[in-house]
């Protein structure tokens, strides 16, 4: 059983069903459950809707409204908790949704069932779960996800590693059997280590990005090229070449939230981190530095018309949470610019926040006419492989602002476009 049908829970449920497990996904939102029963995924994640359809057709994947209905339809051996743990007021993870999900299960859990933290929860939460359950015949384990939005299905089916944390061998073995189809190494450890490993991985990745972004800022000041530095740094096998791409900052529902929550976990335990908070501060400033670049190009942004390609925080997702694109658009609007934007998947999500403060294109091309420059803020393939000859001919001024450092700058320059980014 999987509790919560957001992108983590639904990927977990649909992928396990695709590997032959009997799975029931439970949610308390009736609209979501009804839509999922019809095979419709209420958000966009590449490959997920197909997998859900296949799961329903095979009979391995079912949906239920609320725990009671779920337990009527299936008696699970393992229950995965995959509900949201947003940032609370002090930066810590807000566990209220998670706690009420746990409590909703109490009447239905039977001895020997394993309850698994799939949501990202601070180290030590497992102990709280045992208290909320108020019984000791249920094992509580941690099995963090390492799924990137946009590639979550393939990340799940071909993971680098499976991390399982539990305090007894029987629980570890039970969870290992859930992943018996998977070739990746299974790393077993105690529950606190598994809980902390998730935060450690995300904080490490986010730190790497903020550090590279700072180096890009310095590169700009001395006329160095960050793309070349990235290659030189990544060639060191101790560092590795992945996850070094700089730009206007990172976004998403995980990094900002998890980094702040790790800082707060340390604080709650009496440890004041010196290094964690600046990861977020650098990231926030990165969007401002990018907007300064745009401002420098025009002198003054008041009345400037700009086209934006990309609103989602990552390609292949419709998620705009903490998206650098949203941050940048808000700053540009404050400075008096007017914006027309297009994203292949995230238009509806963006509209919820930006409302009618910008105009929305039907496709990526229409918004270029009359625009005095183009900002590329999400690395969708359709943007990276676009015909920039057409872009050059359509824009009023040949200015491209690359917020992801993913465009072939030399080719674009050969076409006569001026490519502007941080450190490029
Ligand atoms: C992240 C982790 O990668 C995943 O393992 C974890 O479980 C959830 O958090 P996610 O936030 O979905 O996944 O996407 P990811 O691909 O990691 O990208 C996060 C942000 O970093 C995006 O805004 C992306 O554009 C940015 N990024 C990524 C860079 O700026 N440079 C890079 O080199 C890579």
GROMACS .gro file of C-alpha atoms and ligand atoms in nm:
model
  458
    1UNK     CA    1   0.000   0.000   0.000
    2UNK     CA    2   0.118   0.350  -0.080
    3UNK     CA    3  -0.029   0.646   0.111
    4UNK     CA    4  -0.024   0.963  -0.100
    5UNK     CA    5  -0.047   0.989  -0.479
    6UNK     CA    6   0.188   1.280  -0.541
    7UNK     CA    7   0.484   1.228  -0.767
    8UNK     CA    8   0.675   1.017  -0.511
    9UNK     CA    9   0.385   0.795  -0.407
   10UNK     CA   10   0.241   0.743  -0.751
   11UNK     CA   11   0.578   0.662  -0.906
   12UNK     CA   12   0.641   0.416  -0.620
   13UNK     CA   13   0.299   0.253  -0.664
   14UNK     CA   14   0.297   0.236  -1.044
   15UNK     CA   15   0.657   0.112  -1.067
   16UNK     CA   16   0.612  -0.158  -0.801
   17UNK     CA   17   0.293  -0.270  -0.979
   18UNK     CA   18   0.492  -0.289  -1.304
   19UNK     CA   19   0.730  -0.530  -1.129
   20UNK     CA   20   0.450  -0.769  -1.036
   21UNK     CA   21   0.355  -0.645  -0.688
   22UNK     CA   22  -0.010  -0.603  -0.591
   23UNK     CA   23  -0.034  -0.233  -0.506
   24UNK     CA   24  -0.307  -0.007  -0.378
   25UNK     CA   25  -0.249   0.369  -0.379
   26UNK     CA   26  -0.449   0.560  -0.120
   27UNK     CA   27  -0.527   0.930  -0.117
   28UNK     CA   28  -0.777   1.146   0.072
   29UNK     CA   29  -0.847   1.367  -0.231
   30UNK     CA   30  -1.157   1.225  -0.405
   31UNK     CA   31  -1.093   1.411  -0.734
   32UNK     CA   32  -0.741   1.268  -0.755
   33UNK     CA   33  -0.855   0.915  -0.678
   34UNK     CA   34  -1.137   0.931  -0.933
   35UNK     CA   35  -0.909   1.065  -1.200
   36UNK     CA   36  -0.645   0.798  -1.126
   37UNK     CA   37  -0.906   0.523  -1.143
   38UNK     CA   38  -0.971   0.647  -1.498
   39UNK     CA   39  -0.598   0.622  -1.569
   40UNK     CA   40  -0.548   1.001  -1.567
   41UNK     CA   41  -0.249   1.135  -1.373
   42UNK     CA   42  -0.332   1.483  -1.236
   43UNK     CA   43   0.024   1.614  -1.295
   44UNK     CA   44   0.284   1.558  -1.564
   45UNK     CA   45   0.573   1.318  -1.507
   46UNK     CA   46   0.724   1.152  -1.812
   47UNK     CA   47   0.615   0.791  -1.863
   48UNK     CA   48   0.396   0.781  -1.554
   49UNK     CA   49   0.051   0.786  -1.712
   50UNK     CA   50   0.142   0.495  -1.940
   51UNK     CA   51   0.265   0.294  -1.641
   52UNK     CA   52  -0.049   0.374  -1.442
   53UNK     CA   53  -0.265   0.259  -1.736
   54UNK     CA   54  -0.070  -0.065  -1.763
   55UNK     CA   55  -0.097  -0.123  -1.388
   56UNK     CA   56  -0.473  -0.077  -1.392
   57UNK     CA   57  -0.510  -0.304  -1.696
   58UNK     CA   58  -0.299  -0.580  -1.537
   59UNK     CA   59  -0.501  -0.560  -1.214
   60UNK     CA   60  -0.182  -0.497  -1.013
   61UNK     CA   61  -0.261  -0.133  -0.945
   62UNK     CA   62  -0.571  -0.010  -0.761
   63UNK     CA   63  -0.672   0.317  -0.600
   64UNK     CA   64  -0.869   0.386  -0.284
   65UNK     CA   65  -1.017   0.692  -0.115
   66UNK     CA   66  -0.887   0.693   0.242
   67UNK     CA   67  -0.724   0.423   0.454
   68UNK     CA   68  -1.044   0.242   0.547
   69UNK     CA   69  -1.136   0.177   0.184
   70UNK     CA   70  -0.775   0.084   0.107
   71UNK     CA   71  -0.759  -0.184   0.374
   72UNK     CA   72  -1.096  -0.323   0.260
   73UNK     CA   73  -0.956  -0.377  -0.088
   74UNK     CA   74  -0.612  -0.514   0.007
   75UNK     CA   75  -0.429  -0.644   0.314
   76UNK     CA   76  -0.076  -0.515   0.259
   77UNK     CA   77   0.247  -0.650   0.404
   78UNK     CA   78   0.415  -0.313   0.360
   79UNK     CA   79   0.268   0.039   0.380
   80UNK     CA   80   0.473   0.321   0.225
   81UNK     CA   81   0.405   0.673   0.352
   82UNK     CA   82   0.453   0.919   0.066
   83UNK     CA   83   0.269   1.232   0.173
   84UNK     CA   84   0.406   1.587   0.164
   85UNK     CA   85   0.646   1.723   0.425
   86UNK     CA   86   0.664   2.094   0.331
   87UNK     CA   87   0.885   2.354   0.495
   88UNK     CA   88   0.745   2.478   0.827
   89UNK     CA   89   0.777   2.833   0.962
   90UNK     CA   90   1.123   2.781   1.115
   91UNK     CA   91   1.265   2.594   0.813
   92UNK     CA   92   1.203   2.253   0.969
   93UNK     CA   93   0.995   1.991   0.788
   94UNK     CA   94   0.626   2.035   0.870
   95UNK     CA   95   0.518   1.684   0.970
   96UNK     CA   96   0.149   1.757   1.031
   97UNK     CA   97   0.024   1.588   0.711
   98UNK     CA   98   0.261   1.297   0.771
   99UNK     CA   99   0.147   1.258   1.132
  100UNK     CA  100  -0.222   1.255   1.042
  101UNK     CA  101  -0.154   0.999   0.767
  102UNK     CA  102   0.019   0.773   1.022
  103UNK     CA  103  -0.264   0.815   1.273
  104UNK     CA  104  -0.526   0.738   1.007
  105UNK     CA  105  -0.371   0.393   0.966
  106UNK     CA  106  -0.373   0.289   1.332
  107UNK     CA  107  -0.712   0.109   1.334
  108UNK     CA  108  -0.627  -0.099   1.028
  109UNK     CA  109  -0.266  -0.207   1.076
  110UNK     CA  110  -0.227  -0.568   1.184
  111UNK     CA  111   0.069  -0.719   1.371
  112UNK     CA  112   0.377  -0.779   1.157
  113UNK     CA  113   0.299  -0.511   0.897
  114UNK     CA  114   0.586  -0.283   0.803
  115UNK     CA  115   0.531   0.092   0.790
  116UNK     CA  116   0.785   0.269   0.570
  117UNK     CA  117   0.882   0.635   0.561
  118UNK     CA  118   0.904   0.717   0.189
  119UNK     CA  119   0.839   1.087   0.240
  120UNK     CA  120   1.154   1.278   0.326
  121UNK     CA  121   1.141   1.314   0.704
  122UNK     CA  122   1.405   1.438   0.948
  123UNK     CA  123   1.633   1.191   1.122
  124UNK     CA  124   1.456   1.071   1.434
  125UNK     CA  125   1.104   1.080   1.286
  126UNK     CA  126   1.079   0.699   1.299
  127UNK     CA  127   1.077   0.719   1.679
  128UNK     CA  128   0.791   0.970   1.663
  129UNK     CA  129   0.600   0.738   1.429
  130UNK     CA  130   0.624   0.461   1.689
  131UNK     CA  131   0.485   0.702   1.951
  132UNK     CA  132   0.198   0.809   1.723
  133UNK     CA  133   0.115   0.445   1.655
  134UNK     CA  134   0.113   0.373   2.028
  135UNK     CA  135   0.190   0.006   1.967
  136UNK     CA  136   0.502  -0.204   1.918
  137UNK     CA  137   0.375  -0.480   1.689
  138UNK     CA  138   0.436  -0.268   1.375
  139UNK     CA  139   0.788  -0.223   1.238
  140UNK     CA  140   0.883   0.126   1.122
  141UNK     CA  141   1.147   0.157   0.850
  142UNK     CA  142   1.297   0.427   0.628
  143UNK     CA  143   1.336   0.382   0.253
  144UNK     CA  144   1.416   0.725   0.104
  145UNK     CA  145   1.359   0.804  -0.261
  146UNK     CA  146   1.621   0.960  -0.486
  147UNK     CA  147   1.393   1.041  -0.779
  148UNK     CA  148   1.445   1.346  -0.996
  149UNK     CA  149   1.124   1.503  -1.120
  150UNK     CA  150   1.115   1.464  -1.496
  151UNK     CA  151   1.302   1.132  -1.486
  152UNK     CA  152   1.136   0.982  -1.178
  153UNK     CA  153   1.006   0.667  -1.349
  154UNK     CA  154   1.340   0.571  -1.501
  155UNK     CA  155   1.521   0.668  -1.179
  156UNK     CA  156   1.291   0.430  -0.991
  157UNK     CA  157   1.328   0.141  -1.233
  158UNK     CA  158   1.705   0.181  -1.270
  159UNK     CA  159   1.824   0.326  -0.940
  160UNK     CA  160   2.188   0.379  -0.835
  161UNK     CA  161   2.113   0.232  -0.496
  162UNK     CA  162   1.832   0.130  -0.266
  163UNK     CA  163   1.863   0.256   0.091
  164UNK     CA  164   1.674   0.072   0.363
  165UNK     CA  165   1.691   0.161   0.730
  166UNK     CA  166   1.536  -0.054   1.000
  167UNK     CA  167   1.629  -0.186   1.339
  168UNK     CA  168   1.564  -0.557   1.285
  169UNK     CA  169   1.672  -0.814   1.030
  170UNK     CA  170   1.321  -0.938   0.949
  171UNK     CA  171   1.209  -0.589   0.844
  172UNK     CA  172   1.521  -0.531   0.637
  173UNK     CA  173   1.469  -0.866   0.463
  174UNK     CA  174   1.102  -0.794   0.396
  175UNK     CA  175   1.187  -0.462   0.233
  176UNK     CA  176   1.474  -0.613   0.037
  177UNK     CA  177   1.223  -0.859  -0.110
  178UNK     CA  178   1.012  -0.565  -0.236
  179UNK     CA  179   1.312  -0.464  -0.447
  180UNK     CA  180   1.417  -0.818  -0.547
  181UNK     CA  181   1.364  -0.725  -0.918
  182UNK     CA  182   1.620  -0.450  -0.896
  183UNK     CA  183   1.990  -0.491  -0.980
  184UNK     CA  184   2.114  -0.192  -0.782
  185UNK     CA  185   2.303  -0.240  -0.457
  186UNK     CA  186   2.076  -0.248  -0.152
  187UNK     CA  187   2.233  -0.058   0.135
  188UNK     CA  188   2.093  -0.153   0.474
  189UNK     CA  189   2.150   0.054   0.785
  190UNK     CA  190   1.970   0.173   1.093
  191UNK     CA  191   1.663   0.390   1.049
  192UNK     CA  192   1.825   0.717   1.155
  193UNK     CA  193   2.109   0.667   0.906
  194UNK     CA  194   1.865   0.607   0.621
  195UNK     CA  195   1.662   0.913   0.717
  196UNK     CA  196   1.975   1.129   0.732
  197UNK     CA  197   2.124   0.980   0.413
  198UNK     CA  198   1.846   1.137   0.208
  199UNK     CA  199   1.914   1.485   0.348
  200UNK     CA  200   2.288   1.430   0.312
  201UNK     CA  201   2.255   1.342  -0.058
  202UNK     CA  202   2.032   1.638  -0.142
  203UNK     CA  203   2.235   1.885   0.062
  204UNK     CA  204   2.558   1.761  -0.096
  205UNK     CA  205   2.412   1.805  -0.447
  206UNK     CA  206   2.268   2.147  -0.368
  207UNK     CA  207   2.599   2.257  -0.211
  208UNK     CA  208   2.783   2.150  -0.523
  209UNK     CA  209   2.553   2.362  -0.739
  210UNK     CA  210   2.578   2.669  -0.517
  211UNK     CA  211   2.956   2.641  -0.504
  212UNK     CA  212   2.980   2.611  -0.883
  213UNK     CA  213   2.743   2.904  -0.921
  214UNK     CA  214   2.969   3.114  -0.699
  215UNK     CA  215   3.266   3.012  -0.913
  216UNK     CA  216   3.067   3.119  -1.221
  217UNK     CA  217   3.011   3.459  -1.061
  218UNK     CA  218   3.386   3.495  -1.006
  219UNK     CA  219   3.456   3.363  -1.359
  220UNK     CA  220   3.246   3.647  -1.494
  221UNK     CA  221   3.459   3.905  -1.319
  222UNK     CA  222   3.785   3.777  -1.465
  223UNK     CA  223   3.665   3.679  -1.812
  224UNK     CA  224   3.688   3.302  -1.753
  225UNK     CA  225   3.440   3.059  -1.908
  226UNK     CA  226   3.248   2.850  -1.655
  227UNK     CA  227   3.158   2.579  -1.910
  228UNK     CA  228   3.529   2.510  -1.965
  229UNK     CA  229   3.596   2.521  -1.592
  230UNK     CA  230   3.311   2.272  -1.542
  231UNK     CA  231   3.480   2.030  -1.784
  232UNK     CA  232   3.818   2.074  -1.617
  233UNK     CA  233   3.678   2.025  -1.267
  234UNK     CA  234   3.454   1.734  -1.366
  235UNK     CA  235   3.747   1.545  -1.521
  236UNK     CA  236   3.876   1.479  -1.170
  237UNK     CA  237   3.722   1.142  -1.080
  238UNK     CA  238   3.711   1.244  -0.715
  239UNK     CA  239   3.468   1.519  -0.817
  240UNK     CA  240   3.290   1.367  -1.118
  241UNK     CA  241   3.133   1.547  -1.411
  242UNK     CA  242   2.764   1.526  -1.322
  243UNK     CA  243   2.561   1.793  -1.149
  244UNK     CA  244   2.801   2.080  -1.205
  245UNK     CA  245   2.595   2.283  -1.449
  246UNK     CA  246   2.567   2.645  -1.341
  247UNK     CA  247   2.310   2.911  -1.428
  248UNK     CA  248   2.041   3.109  -1.254
  249UNK     CA  249   2.014   2.868  -0.959
  250UNK     CA  250   1.838   2.546  -0.875
  251UNK     CA  251   1.475   2.490  -0.782
  252UNK     CA  252   1.223   2.219  -0.712
  253UNK     CA  253   1.033   2.081  -0.421
  254UNK     CA  254   1.330   1.900  -0.267
  255UNK     CA  255   1.658   2.089  -0.253
  256UNK     CA  256   1.546   2.416  -0.089
  257UNK     CA  257   1.316   2.235   0.154
  258UNK     CA  258   1.557   1.956   0.248
  259UNK     CA  259   1.860   2.182   0.290
  260UNK     CA  260   1.669   2.406   0.531
  261UNK     CA  261   1.528   2.105   0.716
  262UNK     CA  262   1.877   1.958   0.766
  263UNK     CA  263   1.998   2.287   0.910
  264UNK     CA  264   1.700   2.286   1.147
  265UNK     CA  265   1.754   1.921   1.248
  266UNK     CA  266   2.109   2.015   1.355
  267UNK     CA  267   1.977   2.317   1.544
  268UNK     CA  268   1.713   2.109   1.722
  269UNK     CA  269   1.994   1.884   1.839
  270UNK     CA  270   2.207   2.180   1.955
  271UNK     CA  271   2.432   2.193   1.647
  272UNK     CA  272   2.458   2.523   1.458
  273UNK     CA  273   2.576   2.453   1.103
  274UNK     CA  274   2.811   2.707   0.942
  275UNK     CA  275   2.785   2.578   0.587
  276UNK     CA  276   2.428   2.478   0.516
  277UNK     CA  277   2.233   2.807   0.513
  278UNK     CA  278   2.460   2.980   0.257
  279UNK     CA  279   2.368   2.707   0.007
  280UNK     CA  280   2.019   2.858  -0.006
  281UNK     CA  281   2.133   3.220   0.022
  282UNK     CA  282   2.370   3.179  -0.274
  283UNK     CA  283   2.094   3.015  -0.473
  284UNK     CA  284   1.846   3.297  -0.404
  285UNK     CA  285   2.104   3.558  -0.501
  286UNK     CA  286   2.188   3.372  -0.821
  287UNK     CA  287   1.849   3.461  -0.973
  288UNK     CA  288   1.908   3.826  -0.877
  289UNK     CA  289   2.252   3.823  -1.040
  290UNK     CA  290   2.095   3.677  -1.355
  291UNK     CA  291   1.831   3.952  -1.360
  292UNK     CA  292   2.110   4.210  -1.316
  293UNK     CA  293   2.262   4.069  -1.636
  294UNK     CA  294   1.934   4.122  -1.817
  295UNK     CA  295   1.910   4.474  -1.676
  296UNK     CA  296   2.268   4.556  -1.784
  297UNK     CA  297   2.184   4.455  -2.141
  298UNK     CA  298   1.906   4.715  -2.167
  299UNK     CA  299   2.019   4.978  -1.917
  300UNK     CA  300   1.667   4.993  -1.774
  301UNK     CA  301   1.404   4.718  -1.777
  302UNK     CA  302   1.104   4.949  -1.757
  303UNK     CA  303   0.885   4.886  -2.062
  304UNK     CA  304   1.115   4.616  -2.207
  305UNK     CA  305   0.928   4.324  -2.369
  306UNK     CA  306   1.082   3.985  -2.304
  307UNK     CA  307   0.994   3.633  -2.412
  308UNK     CA  308   1.055   3.343  -2.171
  309UNK     CA  309   1.100   2.980  -2.271
  310UNK     CA  310   1.056   2.755  -1.969
  311UNK     CA  311   0.867   2.791  -1.641
  312UNK     CA  312   0.910   2.449  -1.475
  313UNK     CA  313   1.209   2.399  -1.245
  314UNK     CA  314   1.322   2.096  -1.450
  315UNK     CA  315   1.252   1.971  -1.801
  316UNK     CA  316   0.986   1.698  -1.843
  317UNK     CA  317   0.784   1.809  -1.542
  318UNK     CA  318   0.503   2.062  -1.490
  319UNK     CA  319   0.632   2.149  -1.143
  320UNK     CA  320   0.706   2.520  -1.087
  321UNK     CA  321   0.776   2.495  -0.714
  322UNK     CA  322   1.080   2.709  -0.626
  323UNK     CA  323   1.147   2.732  -0.998
  324UNK     CA  324   1.422   2.984  -1.083
  325UNK     CA  325   1.202   3.087  -1.378
  326UNK     CA  326   0.925   3.203  -1.145
  327UNK     CA  327   1.174   3.389  -0.926
  328UNK     CA  328   1.329   3.560  -1.229
  329UNK     CA  329   0.994   3.653  -1.385
  330UNK     CA  330   0.879   3.811  -1.059
  331UNK     CA  331   1.199   4.019  -1.041
  332UNK     CA  332   1.165   4.126  -1.405
  333UNK     CA  333   0.803   4.228  -1.353
  334UNK     CA  334   0.901   4.431  -1.045
  335UNK     CA  335   1.156   4.609  -1.263
  336UNK     CA  336   0.884   4.704  -1.512
  337UNK     CA  337   0.946   4.450  -1.790
  338UNK     CA  338   0.655   4.280  -1.962
  339UNK     CA  339   0.674   3.906  -2.014
  340UNK     CA  340   0.528   3.651  -2.255
  341UNK     CA  341   0.608   3.294  -2.162
  342UNK     CA  342   0.576   2.940  -2.287
  343UNK     CA  343   0.645   2.600  -2.128
  344UNK     CA  344   0.549   2.266  -2.283
  345UNK     CA  345   0.395   2.137  -1.957
  346UNK     CA  346   0.392   2.397  -1.681
  347UNK     CA  347   0.155   2.665  -1.815
  348UNK     CA  348  -0.128   2.577  -1.578
  349UNK     CA  349   0.097   2.561  -1.273
  350UNK     CA  350   0.260   2.893  -1.363
  351UNK     CA  351  -0.077   3.057  -1.421
  352UNK     CA  352  -0.179   2.972  -1.063
  353UNK     CA  353   0.103   3.192  -0.933
  354UNK     CA  354   0.156   3.454  -1.202
  355UNK     CA  355  -0.211   3.496  -1.298
  356UNK     CA  356  -0.257   3.767  -1.562
  357UNK     CA  357   0.065   3.949  -1.475
  358UNK     CA  358   0.226   3.792  -1.782
  359UNK     CA  359   0.088   3.668  -2.115
  360UNK     CA  360   0.101   3.300  -2.208
  361UNK     CA  361   0.198   3.173  -2.552
  362UNK     CA  362   0.020   2.893  -2.740
  363UNK     CA  363   0.360   2.773  -2.851
  364UNK     CA  364   0.722   2.878  -2.817
  365UNK     CA  365   0.729   3.079  -3.141
  366UNK     CA  366   0.437   3.324  -3.120
  367UNK     CA  367   0.578   3.499  -2.814
  368UNK     CA  368   0.898   3.598  -2.996
  369UNK     CA  369   0.738   3.859  -3.223
  370UNK     CA  370   0.785   4.201  -3.073
  371UNK     CA  371   1.011   4.068  -2.794
  372UNK     CA  372   1.338   4.249  -2.734
  373UNK     CA  373   1.510   3.937  -2.604
  374UNK     CA  374   1.456   3.573  -2.510
  375UNK     CA  375   1.526   3.410  -2.174
  376UNK     CA  376   1.570   3.030  -2.175
  377UNK     CA  377   1.499   2.915  -1.820
  378UNK     CA  378   1.419   2.540  -1.844
  379UNK     CA  379   1.623   2.291  -2.045
  380UNK     CA  380   1.339   2.131  -2.244
  381UNK     CA  381   1.468   1.960  -2.560
  382UNK     CA  382   1.235   2.170  -2.776
  383UNK     CA  383   1.418   2.479  -2.656
  384UNK     CA  384   1.770   2.340  -2.680
  385UNK     CA  385   1.717   2.204  -3.030
  386UNK     CA  386   1.507   2.495  -3.159
  387UNK     CA  387   1.591   2.663  -3.490
  388UNK     CA  388   1.778   2.966  -3.360
  389UNK     CA  389   1.796   3.104  -3.712
  390UNK     CA  390   1.421   3.164  -3.679
  391UNK     CA  391   1.472   3.307  -3.331
  392UNK     CA  392   1.732   3.547  -3.472
  393UNK     CA  393   1.497   3.660  -3.749
  394UNK     CA  394   1.195   3.704  -3.520
  395UNK     CA  395   1.330   3.881  -3.211
  396UNK     CA  396   1.347   4.260  -3.223
  397UNK     CA  397   1.690   4.251  -3.063
  398UNK     CA  398   1.924   3.949  -3.096
  399UNK     CA  399   1.964   3.884  -2.723
  400UNK     CA  400   1.939   3.541  -2.560
  401UNK     CA  401   1.973   3.500  -2.184
  402UNK     CA  402   2.067   3.144  -2.094
  403UNK     CA  403   1.959   3.066  -1.737
  404UNK     CA  404   2.059   2.701  -1.763
  405UNK     CA  405   2.387   2.719  -1.955
  406UNK     CA  406   2.251   2.448  -2.177
  407UNK     CA  407   2.243   2.627  -2.513
  408UNK     CA  408   2.514   2.580  -2.778
  409UNK     CA  409   2.651   2.931  -2.730
  410UNK     CA  410   2.905   2.918  -3.017
  411UNK     CA  411   2.644   2.810  -3.275
  412UNK     CA  412   2.407   3.080  -3.160
  413UNK     CA  413   2.681   3.342  -3.177
  414UNK     CA  414   2.763   3.231  -3.531
  415UNK     CA  415   2.399   3.307  -3.618
  416UNK     CA  416   2.448   3.659  -3.488
  417UNK     CA  417   2.275   3.614  -3.153
  418UNK     CA  418   2.432   3.756  -2.841
  419UNK     CA  419   2.427   3.487  -2.569
  420UNK     CA  420   2.432   3.615  -2.214
  421UNK     CA  421   2.464   3.408  -1.898
  422UNK     CA  422   2.666   3.408  -1.578
  423UNK     CA  423   3.028   3.320  -1.647
  424UNK     CA  424   2.976   3.233  -2.011
  425LIG     C1  425   1.639   1.609  -0.643
  425LIG     C2  426   1.741   1.493  -0.634
  425LIG     O1  427   1.819   1.488  -0.755
  425LIG     C3  428   1.668   1.363  -0.611
  425LIG     O2  429   1.763   1.258  -0.597
  425LIG     C4  430   1.585   1.379  -0.484
  425LIG     O3  431   1.524   1.265  -0.444
  425LIG     C5  432   1.484   1.491  -0.504
  425LIG     O4  433   1.557   1.611  -0.528
  425LIG     P1  434   1.475   1.706  -0.827
  425LIG     O5  435   1.475   1.827  -0.740
  425LIG     O6  436   1.345   1.648  -0.868
  425LIG     O7  437   1.558   1.587  -0.757
  425LIG     O8  438   1.554   1.736  -0.964
  425LIG     P2  439   1.709   1.753  -1.002
  425LIG     O9  440   1.725   1.700  -1.139
  425LIG    O10  441   1.799   1.702  -0.898
  425LIG    O11  442   1.724   1.912  -1.015
  425LIG     C6  443   1.713   2.002  -0.906
  425LIG     C7  444   1.750   2.142  -0.952
  425LIG    O12  445   1.891   2.150  -0.975
  425LIG     C8  446   1.683   2.183  -1.084
  425LIG    O13  447   1.641   2.317  -1.076
  425LIG     C9  448   1.795   2.166  -1.186
  425LIG    O14  449   1.781   2.248  -1.300
  425LIG    C10  450   1.915   2.207  -1.102
  425LIG     N1  451   2.043   2.157  -1.155
  425LIG    C11  452   2.063   2.024  -1.170
  425LIG    C12  453   2.142   2.247  -1.190
  425LIG    O15  454   2.125   2.368  -1.176
  425LIG     N2  455   2.261   2.199  -1.237
  425LIG    C13  456   2.285   2.066  -1.253
  425LIG    O16  457   2.397   2.031  -1.296
  425LIG    C14  458   2.182   1.977  -1.219
   0.00000   0.00000   0.00000
